[in-house]
């Protein structure tokens, strides 16, 4: 793999992480769930010991949320490319929830995989809270 290919993968994975935050804030749950591989795993920062496995379960978990207004700010994204179809990433996250909840600071550790016909997806998205 040459440097241009590595940069392209890094960009696509960074875009995936940012797109996830935007779709999450827009409450577009079906589109959020579709960003996971079919057997993907999601672990919320607020429930790090309760993994949710598979797109249908991930969608159901988002659908079960009460309506809320949020803004996720994602930063410090670092993607490590392992090969043409596998990467990992870390990122920091700041979550604002309106109207009166204090901001949450945390991050994500991601395992990313290229899915035939779909592009890059989350194989696993593990959230953590710092404070």
mmCIF file of C-alpha atoms in Angstrom:
data_model
loop_
_atom_site.group_PDB
_atom_site.id
_atom_site.type_symbol
_atom_site.label_atom_id
_atom_site.label_comp_id
_atom_site.label_asym_id
_atom_site.label_seq_id
_atom_site.Cartn_x
_atom_site.Cartn_y
_atom_site.Cartn_z
ATOM 1 C CA UNK A 1 0.000 0.000 0.000
ATOM 2 C CA UNK A 2 1.410 3.364 -0.949
ATOM 3 C CA UNK A 3 1.171 6.605 1.039
ATOM 4 C CA UNK A 4 -1.720 7.987 -1.061
ATOM 5 C CA UNK A 5 -3.802 4.872 -0.386
ATOM 6 C CA UNK A 6 -3.039 5.134 3.333
ATOM 7 C CA UNK A 7 -4.065 8.808 3.359
ATOM 8 C CA UNK A 8 -7.303 7.958 1.521
ATOM 9 C CA UNK A 9 -8.181 5.314 4.116
ATOM 10 C CA UNK A 10 -7.358 7.688 6.971
ATOM 11 C CA UNK A 11 -9.633 10.336 5.424
ATOM 12 C CA UNK A 12 -12.504 7.898 4.803
ATOM 13 C CA UNK A 13 -12.331 6.613 8.379
ATOM 14 C CA UNK A 14 -12.147 10.149 9.799
ATOM 15 C CA UNK A 15 -15.181 11.092 7.698
ATOM 16 C CA UNK A 16 -17.045 8.037 9.030
ATOM 17 C CA UNK A 17 -16.408 9.121 12.629
ATOM 18 C CA UNK A 18 -17.555 12.688 11.968
ATOM 19 C CA UNK A 19 -20.575 11.524 9.937
ATOM 20 C CA UNK A 20 -21.597 9.302 12.862
ATOM 21 C CA UNK A 21 -21.677 12.316 15.196
ATOM 22 C CA UNK A 22 -23.749 14.383 12.758
ATOM 23 C CA UNK A 23 -26.284 11.616 12.129
ATOM 24 C CA UNK A 24 -26.508 10.943 15.870
ATOM 25 C CA UNK A 25 -27.301 14.592 16.578
ATOM 26 C CA UNK A 26 -29.956 14.546 13.833
ATOM 27 C CA UNK A 27 -31.566 11.429 15.406
ATOM 28 C CA UNK A 28 -31.270 9.587 12.084
ATOM 29 C CA UNK A 29 -31.029 6.228 13.812
ATOM 30 C CA UNK A 30 -31.351 3.903 10.816
ATOM 31 C CA UNK A 31 -28.468 5.716 9.138
ATOM 32 C CA UNK A 32 -26.384 5.587 12.328
ATOM 33 C CA UNK A 33 -26.940 1.821 12.647
ATOM 34 C CA UNK A 34 -26.020 1.372 8.963
ATOM 35 C CA UNK A 35 -22.548 2.770 9.743
ATOM 36 C CA UNK A 36 -21.805 -0.463 11.608
ATOM 37 C CA UNK A 37 -20.822 -3.722 9.977
ATOM 38 C CA UNK A 38 -23.719 -6.200 10.033
ATOM 39 C CA UNK A 39 -22.228 -7.868 13.131
ATOM 40 C CA UNK A 40 -20.786 -4.643 14.532
ATOM 41 C CA UNK A 41 -20.522 -3.938 18.251
ATOM 42 C CA UNK A 42 -21.433 -0.671 19.968
ATOM 43 C CA UNK A 43 -20.553 0.175 23.556
ATOM 44 C CA UNK A 44 -21.945 3.482 24.764
ATOM 45 C CA UNK A 45 -19.735 5.733 26.880
ATOM 46 C CA UNK A 46 -22.420 5.700 29.579
ATOM 47 C CA UNK A 47 -22.639 1.873 29.593
ATOM 48 C CA UNK A 48 -19.124 0.574 28.856
ATOM 49 C CA UNK A 49 -19.842 -2.945 30.143
ATOM 50 C CA UNK A 50 -23.001 -3.465 28.052
ATOM 51 C CA UNK A 51 -22.044 -4.105 24.416
ATOM 52 C CA UNK A 52 -24.811 -4.059 21.826
ATOM 53 C CA UNK A 53 -24.172 -6.491 18.962
ATOM 54 C CA UNK A 54 -25.473 -6.330 15.404
ATOM 55 C CA UNK A 55 -27.190 -3.639 13.338
ATOM 56 C CA UNK A 56 -30.756 -4.603 14.376
ATOM 57 C CA UNK A 57 -29.881 -4.431 18.088
ATOM 58 C CA UNK A 58 -27.972 -1.173 17.614
ATOM 59 C CA UNK A 59 -30.942 0.364 15.794
ATOM 60 C CA UNK A 60 -33.322 -0.835 18.520
ATOM 61 C CA UNK A 61 -31.080 0.716 21.201
ATOM 62 C CA UNK A 62 -31.150 4.084 19.436
ATOM 63 C CA UNK A 63 -34.899 3.864 18.752
ATOM 64 C CA UNK A 64 -35.489 3.250 22.476
ATOM 65 C CA UNK A 65 -33.903 6.563 23.431
ATOM 66 C CA UNK A 66 -36.228 9.331 24.540
ATOM 67 C CA UNK A 67 -36.125 12.373 22.248
ATOM 68 C CA UNK A 68 -33.353 14.814 23.106
ATOM 69 C CA UNK A 69 -31.323 17.609 21.596
ATOM 70 C CA UNK A 70 -27.593 16.939 21.417
ATOM 71 C CA UNK A 71 -24.387 18.145 19.855
ATOM 72 C CA UNK A 72 -21.416 15.798 19.714
ATOM 73 C CA UNK A 73 -18.064 17.484 19.169
ATOM 74 C CA UNK A 74 -15.503 14.977 17.971
ATOM 75 C CA UNK A 75 -11.798 15.824 17.972
ATOM 76 C CA UNK A 76 -8.267 14.427 18.109
ATOM 77 C CA UNK A 77 -9.109 11.681 15.610
ATOM 78 C CA UNK A 78 -6.140 9.418 14.936
ATOM 79 C CA UNK A 79 -6.572 6.590 12.440
ATOM 80 C CA UNK A 80 -4.088 3.734 12.211
ATOM 81 C CA UNK A 81 -4.287 1.781 8.961
ATOM 82 C CA UNK A 82 -3.466 -1.910 9.344
ATOM 83 C CA UNK A 83 -4.145 -2.985 5.765
ATOM 84 C CA UNK A 84 -6.472 -2.142 2.872
ATOM 85 C CA UNK A 85 -9.518 -3.441 4.781
ATOM 86 C CA UNK A 86 -8.758 -2.865 8.484
ATOM 87 C CA UNK A 87 -8.004 0.172 10.620
ATOM 88 C CA UNK A 88 -8.333 1.373 14.193
ATOM 89 C CA UNK A 89 -9.030 4.861 15.469
ATOM 90 C CA UNK A 90 -9.198 6.877 18.650
ATOM 91 C CA UNK A 91 -11.071 10.129 19.133
ATOM 92 C CA UNK A 92 -12.135 12.516 21.859
ATOM 93 C CA UNK A 93 -15.786 13.423 22.309
ATOM 94 C CA UNK A 94 -17.591 16.269 24.008
ATOM 95 C CA UNK A 95 -21.361 15.844 24.322
ATOM 96 C CA UNK A 96 -23.741 18.700 24.982
ATOM 97 C CA UNK A 97 -27.330 17.742 25.795
ATOM 98 C CA UNK A 98 -29.984 20.484 25.945
ATOM 99 C CA UNK A 99 -31.435 22.031 27.870
ATOM 100 C CA UNK A 100 -29.890 21.510 31.277
ATOM 101 C CA UNK A 101 -27.493 18.549 31.436
ATOM 102 C CA UNK A 102 -23.790 19.138 32.092
ATOM 103 C CA UNK A 103 -21.432 18.352 29.201
ATOM 104 C CA UNK A 104 -19.858 14.894 29.098
ATOM 105 C CA UNK A 105 -16.242 14.372 28.046
ATOM 106 C CA UNK A 106 -15.041 11.033 26.788
ATOM 107 C CA UNK A 107 -13.862 9.279 23.710
ATOM 108 C CA UNK A 108 -14.060 6.312 21.408
ATOM 109 C CA UNK A 109 -11.823 3.446 20.442
ATOM 110 C CA UNK A 110 -12.880 2.080 17.080
ATOM 111 C CA UNK A 111 -12.128 -0.982 15.013
ATOM 112 C CA UNK A 112 -12.962 -0.192 11.396
ATOM 113 C CA UNK A 113 -13.477 -2.549 8.487
ATOM 114 C CA UNK A 114 -14.095 -2.066 4.783
ATOM 115 C CA UNK A 115 -17.360 -3.809 3.842
ATOM 116 C CA UNK A 116 -17.850 -4.865 0.227
ATOM 117 C CA UNK A 117 -20.372 -2.572 -1.441
ATOM 118 C CA UNK A 118 -20.732 -0.323 1.626
ATOM 119 C CA UNK A 119 -17.316 1.170 2.310
ATOM 120 C CA UNK A 120 -15.822 1.700 5.758
ATOM 121 C CA UNK A 121 -17.927 0.659 8.739
ATOM 122 C CA UNK A 122 -17.508 0.255 12.478
ATOM 123 C CA UNK A 123 -16.663 -3.315 13.431
ATOM 124 C CA UNK A 124 -16.586 -2.074 17.022
ATOM 125 C CA UNK A 125 -17.155 1.332 18.592
ATOM 126 C CA UNK A 126 -16.222 1.402 22.268
ATOM 127 C CA UNK A 127 -17.100 4.591 24.127
ATOM 128 C CA UNK A 128 -15.614 5.789 27.396
ATOM 129 C CA UNK A 129 -16.328 8.674 29.762
ATOM 130 C CA UNK A 130 -13.532 10.690 31.320
ATOM 131 C CA UNK A 131 -15.800 13.081 33.281
#
